[in-house]
Amino acid sequence: MDAKMFCFQCQQTAGGSACINTGVCGKQPSTSNLQDELVCELIKLAELSKNENKHSAVADRLIIDGLFTTLTNVNFDDNAIKEFMGRVKNEQNKISRPEAEKIQVIDLWDGDTDIVSLRSTLLFGLKGMAAYAHHAMNLGYTDNEVLKWFYKGLCEVNREHSVTEWIELIMEFGQVNFKCMELLDKANTESFGNPVPTRVNVDIKKGPFIVVSGHDLNDLSQLLEQTEKTGVNVYTHCEMLPAHGYPELNKYHNLAGNFGTAWQSQRVEFADLPAPVLFTTNCLMPPAASYADRVFTTGPVAYPGMMHVEAAPDGGKDFEPLIQRALELGGYAAATDTTGTFTTGFGHSAVLGVADTVVDAVKQGAISRFFLVGGCDGARPGRSYFRDFVQQAPDDSIILTLACGKFRFNDLDLGTIGGLPRIMDMGQCNDAYGAIRVAVALAEAFDCGVNDLPLSMVLSWYEQKAVCILLTLLHLGIKNIRLGPSLPAFLSPNILNFLVENYGIAPITTPEEDIKTLMNYNK
Ligand code: FSO
Ligand code: SF4
């Protein structure tokens, strides 16, 4: 049967190779093909702007938001994508309609296997970086080097290169993505303060409430301001959990707790929810009929028939319809009796604030190893590896974690070492930046390289933000990463070999086996 679509950008791709009939994520062929078309139009816009040697603020926004629109679990709405594409074409025509018509864009998925693999790696990395640039831009932060690289990267995707040239480009991209994550860290911490360790309730109070998912702290901040005096509580969901650690968000008394776990459980967890849900970014799943009328989207997220909250030109959003829906639905008649708490807020500033204690504990042998067990969650059963790994890690090891994969084990109480909790939640996926800062600071304290530290990275990946983070780690020369639950389908056997030989990347095996191997590195 002829393929109706081609997409292999995420971990759950069909048969571990590619979605060709329909997306495992629920993306329809029409949407997938429109997203590819949008990428091609963004490439044209990048080529035109580069020819003109200038990039307008409008084009910057279109390129960043357009790429974000094509990420996994973000936008399922053909009309929204067509409308966005119209805006991209208008901008092209403003630069030069005749020139725009002359630009040829390659077939993204066609050609030599290794070249398609390398081209896809760069394109998916750019998509991931676009998400981080989008959040920073929403808070008023941009960086010219990062912006310019979006244009460069998209133009390079459209060119022929040797394998060596592609690898050089991908490593350069890894460096620019580090800058972009640094920019977002600056935007988040300057806007909302440095995260502090915070306990988060998981029970839901009586009365109306709103659940907020995704990663955009600016959206959450605006919603908290607008709900503060309405009697409507706000609960974080999935990647929004770390928001509780930020003093300028936690100051709102109606930021009441966290609802649910990671994104892949939403169809079960939202089924009887007497409250609306706001998706500020991924990971949105096609909703079940039982709650479809309660889902609101904003930013790059869209789904046919769902209510979308648009931003005004100054970025302000009016969440009144969402608040009204919460009041109509009324919430629970009595508080839920879910017990337990999550702890978050161990950003780089909190961890480095106790750096002396950490260094002493390592020197005295009280801490044998740090494991960064971070990344995305997903539906695949093999992901139970990550909970087993954390449970089986030696009692004198510390687990640093970030992103939604932590919901596999953040209910565990593994105790403390010298007053330090054994599991420390450093934040969202973009806070991989913070983990890198901590690793570099430890390496300085021990006068060694990051690869010589008693630190191992066991990463779970799902979508394209994980790709950009991985490329940054490779650019920094970090070796011996364990990656699961499966390796990216877009890495061809030759490119995978290159990564194994040069960076020691390996797929996860069993927790027992991996712990044994990793404990022996740099003892
Ligand atoms: Fe998870 Fe989804 Fe944050 Fe991703 S909610 S899977 S890597 O979007 O971005 O960690
Ligand atoms: Fe398939 Fe993932 Fe692409 Fe969705 S995003 S169509 S699941 S590869």
Coordinates of C-alpha atoms in Angstrom, one line a residue, residues 180-437:
C180 CA 18.8 28.8 23.8
M181 CA 18.3 26.7 27.0
E182 CA 20.4 29.2 28.9
L183 CA 18.3 32.0 27.5
L184 CA 15.1 30.3 28.7
D185 CA 16.6 29.6 32.1
K186 CA 17.4 33.4 32.3
A187 CA 13.9 34.2 31.2
N188 CA 12.2 31.9 33.7
T189 CA 14.4 32.8 36.7
E190 CA 14.5 36.6 36.1
S191 CA 10.7 36.6 35.6
F192 CA 9.7 34.2 38.4
G193 CA 12.8 33.9 40.7
N194 CA 15.1 31.0 41.3
P195 CA 13.2 27.8 42.1
V196 CA 13.3 26.6 45.7
P197 CA 12.6 23.1 47.0
T198 CA 8.8 22.9 47.4
R199 CA 6.3 20.3 48.5
V200 CA 3.3 20.1 46.2
N201 CA -0.1 18.7 47.3
V202 CA -1.8 16.2 45.1
D203 CA -5.3 16.3 46.6
I204 CA -7.9 18.5 45.0
K205 CA -9.8 21.0 47.1
K206 CA -13.6 21.4 47.1
G207 CA -14.9 23.9 44.5
P208 CA -14.1 25.1 41.0
F209 CA -10.6 24.6 39.5
I210 CA -8.6 24.6 36.3
V211 CA -5.9 22.1 35.3
V212 CA -2.9 23.6 33.4
S213 CA -0.6 21.4 31.3
G214 CA 2.4 22.0 29.1
H215 CA 5.5 24.1 29.7
D216 CA 4.6 27.8 29.3
L217 CA 5.2 29.6 32.6
N218 CA 4.0 32.9 31.1
D219 CA 0.6 31.4 30.4
L220 CA 0.4 30.0 33.9
S221 CA 1.4 33.3 35.4
Q222 CA -1.3 35.2 33.5
L223 CA -3.9 32.6 34.4
L224 CA -3.0 32.8 38.1
E225 CA -3.3 36.6 38.1
Q226 CA -6.7 36.4 36.4
T227 CA -8.1 33.7 38.7
E228 CA -6.6 35.0 42.0
K229 CA -9.8 36.7 43.1
T230 CA -12.4 34.4 41.4
G231 CA -12.5 31.5 43.9
V232 CA -11.1 29.2 41.1
N233 CA -8.1 27.1 42.1
V234 CA -5.3 26.2 39.6
Y235 CA -3.6 22.8 39.5
T236 CA -0.5 22.0 37.5
H237 CA -0.4 18.8 35.3
C238 CA 2.6 16.9 33.9
E239 CA 5.5 19.3 32.9
M240 CA 3.8 22.2 34.7
L241 CA 4.6 20.6 38.1
P242 CA 8.0 22.4 38.5
A243 CA 6.1 25.8 38.4
H244 CA 5.5 25.4 42.1
G245 CA 9.2 25.9 42.8
Y246 CA 9.2 29.5 41.4
P247 CA 8.6 32.1 44.1
E248 CA 6.7 34.5 41.8
L249 CA 4.3 31.7 40.8
N250 CA 4.1 30.0 44.2
K251 CA 3.0 33.3 45.8
Y252 CA -0.5 32.9 44.4
H253 CA -2.6 31.2 47.1
N254 CA -4.8 29.6 44.4
L255 CA -1.9 27.7 42.9
A256 CA -3.3 24.8 44.9
G257 CA -1.4 21.7 43.9
N258 CA -0.8 19.2 41.1
F259 CA -3.3 17.0 39.3
G260 CA -2.5 13.6 37.8
T261 CA 0.7 12.3 36.4
A262 CA 2.5 12.3 33.0
W263 CA 0.9 13.1 29.7
Q264 CA 0.1 9.6 28.4
S265 CA -2.4 9.0 31.3
Q266 CA -4.6 12.0 30.4
R267 CA -7.4 10.1 28.7
V268 CA -7.9 8.1 31.9
E269 CA -7.2 10.9 34.4
F270 CA -9.4 13.6 32.7
A271 CA -12.4 11.3 32.0
D272 CA -14.6 12.5 34.9
L273 CA -12.9 15.8 35.6
P274 CA -15.4 18.4 36.8
A275 CA -13.0 21.1 35.5
P276 CA -11.5 22.5 32.3
V277 CA -7.9 21.8 31.2
L278 CA -5.6 24.3 29.5
F279 CA -2.9 22.9 27.2
T280 CA -0.2 25.5 26.8
T281 CA 2.1 23.1 24.8
N282 CA 2.6 19.4 24.3
C283 CA 1.7 16.7 25.1
L284 CA -1.9 16.8 24.0
M285 CA -3.6 13.6 23.1
P286 CA -6.8 13.3 21.0
P287 CA -9.4 13.8 23.7
A288 CA -12.0 11.2 24.7
A289 CA -15.6 12.3 24.1
S290 CA -16.1 12.2 27.9
Y291 CA -14.0 15.4 28.4
A292 CA -13.5 16.9 24.9
D293 CA -15.8 19.8 25.7
R294 CA -13.6 20.9 28.6
V295 CA -10.2 21.2 26.8
F296 CA -8.8 24.6 26.0
T297 CA -5.7 25.2 23.9
T298 CA -3.4 28.2 23.5
G299 CA -0.1 29.1 21.8
P300 CA 0.9 26.6 19.1
V301 CA -1.5 23.9 20.4
A302 CA -4.7 23.2 18.6
Y303 CA -7.2 20.4 18.0
P304 CA -10.3 20.6 15.8
G305 CA -13.4 21.8 17.8
M306 CA -11.4 22.8 20.9
M307 CA -11.6 26.3 22.3
H308 CA -8.5 28.2 21.6
V309 CA -7.3 31.2 23.6
E310 CA -5.4 33.6 21.3
A311 CA -2.8 36.0 22.4
A312 CA -3.2 39.8 21.8
P313 CA -0.4 41.5 19.9
D314 CA 1.3 42.3 23.3
G315 CA 1.2 38.6 24.3
G316 CA -1.7 39.1 26.8
K317 CA -4.3 36.4 27.0
D318 CA -7.9 36.7 28.2
F319 CA -8.7 33.5 30.1
E320 CA -12.2 34.6 31.0
P321 CA -14.0 31.8 29.0
L322 CA -11.8 29.2 30.7
I323 CA -12.6 30.7 34.1
Q324 CA -16.3 30.8 33.3
R325 CA -16.2 27.1 32.3
A326 CA -14.5 26.3 35.6
L327 CA -17.3 28.1 37.5
E328 CA -20.0 26.3 35.5
L329 CA -18.4 22.9 36.1
G330 CA -18.0 23.7 39.8
G331 CA -15.3 21.2 40.7
Y332 CA -15.6 18.5 43.3
A333 CA -18.3 18.7 46.0
A334 CA -15.8 17.6 48.6
A335 CA -12.0 17.6 48.7
T336 CA -10.4 14.4 47.2
D337 CA -8.5 12.4 49.8
T338 CA -5.5 11.6 47.6
T339 CA -2.5 11.5 50.0
G340 CA 1.1 12.2 49.4
T341 CA 3.0 15.0 48.0
F342 CA 5.6 15.6 45.2
T343 CA 8.7 17.6 45.8
T344 CA 10.1 19.9 43.1
G345 CA 12.2 23.0 42.8
F346 CA 15.8 21.6 42.9
G347 CA 16.9 24.0 40.1
H348 CA 20.7 24.6 39.6
S349 CA 20.6 27.5 42.1
A350 CA 19.2 25.3 44.8
V351 CA 21.6 22.4 44.1
L352 CA 24.6 24.6 43.8
G353 CA 23.6 26.4 47.0
V354 CA 24.4 23.1 48.8
A355 CA 27.4 22.3 46.6
D356 CA 29.8 22.2 49.6
T357 CA 27.7 19.6 51.3
V358 CA 27.5 17.6 48.1
V359 CA 31.3 17.8 47.4
D360 CA 32.1 16.8 51.1
A361 CA 29.6 13.9 50.9
V362 CA 31.4 12.6 47.8
K363 CA 34.8 13.0 49.3
Q364 CA 33.8 11.2 52.4
G365 CA 32.3 8.4 50.4
A366 CA 28.7 9.1 51.6
I367 CA 27.7 9.6 47.9
S368 CA 29.0 7.0 45.5
R369 CA 27.4 8.3 42.3
F370 CA 24.9 10.7 40.8
F371 CA 22.4 9.4 38.2
L372 CA 20.6 11.8 36.0
V373 CA 17.5 9.8 35.2
G374 CA 15.6 12.3 33.1
G375 CA 13.6 12.8 30.0
C376 CA 10.1 12.1 28.7
D377 CA 7.5 9.7 29.7
G378 CA 5.4 7.8 27.2
A379 CA 3.0 4.9 26.9
R380 CA 5.4 2.1 26.1
P381 CA 5.5 -0.6 28.8
G382 CA 9.4 -0.7 28.6
R383 CA 9.4 2.6 30.4
S384 CA 8.9 0.8 33.7
Y385 CA 12.7 0.3 33.4
F386 CA 13.2 3.9 34.8
R387 CA 11.2 3.2 38.0
D388 CA 13.0 -0.1 38.5
F389 CA 16.3 1.6 37.9
V390 CA 15.7 4.3 40.5
Q391 CA 14.5 1.8 43.0
Q392 CA 17.5 -0.5 42.5
A393 CA 20.1 2.3 42.4
P394 CA 22.5 1.9 45.4
D395 CA 21.4 3.5 48.7
D396 CA 24.4 5.9 48.6
S397 CA 23.5 7.3 45.1
I398 CA 21.6 10.5 44.3
I399 CA 19.0 10.7 41.6
L400 CA 18.7 14.0 39.7
T401 CA 15.7 14.1 37.5
L402 CA 13.8 16.4 35.1
A403 CA 11.0 16.4 32.6
C404 CA 7.8 14.3 32.6
G405 CA 9.7 10.9 32.9
K406 CA 10.0 11.6 36.6
F407 CA 6.3 10.7 37.2
R408 CA 7.5 7.1 36.9
F409 CA 9.2 7.4 40.3
N410 CA 8.6 10.8 42.0
D411 CA 6.2 9.2 44.4
L412 CA 9.1 7.1 45.9
D413 CA 10.6 8.1 49.2
L414 CA 14.2 7.0 48.9
G415 CA 15.3 8.9 52.1
T416 CA 18.2 11.4 52.4
I417 CA 22.0 11.4 52.4
G418 CA 23.5 14.0 54.8
G419 CA 20.2 15.9 54.7
L420 CA 20.0 15.8 50.9
P421 CA 17.0 14.1 49.5
R422 CA 18.0 11.1 47.3
I423 CA 15.7 12.2 44.5
M424 CA 15.9 15.8 43.4
D425 CA 13.5 17.2 40.7
M426 CA 15.4 19.8 38.8
G427 CA 12.4 20.9 36.7
Q428 CA 11.1 20.6 33.1
C429 CA 13.0 19.1 30.1
N430 CA 14.6 22.5 29.3
D431 CA 16.1 22.4 32.8
A432 CA 18.6 20.0 31.4
Y433 CA 20.5 23.3 31.2
G434 CA 20.5 23.4 35.0
A435 CA 21.7 19.8 35.2
I436 CA 24.6 20.6 32.9
R437 CA 25.5 23.6 35.1

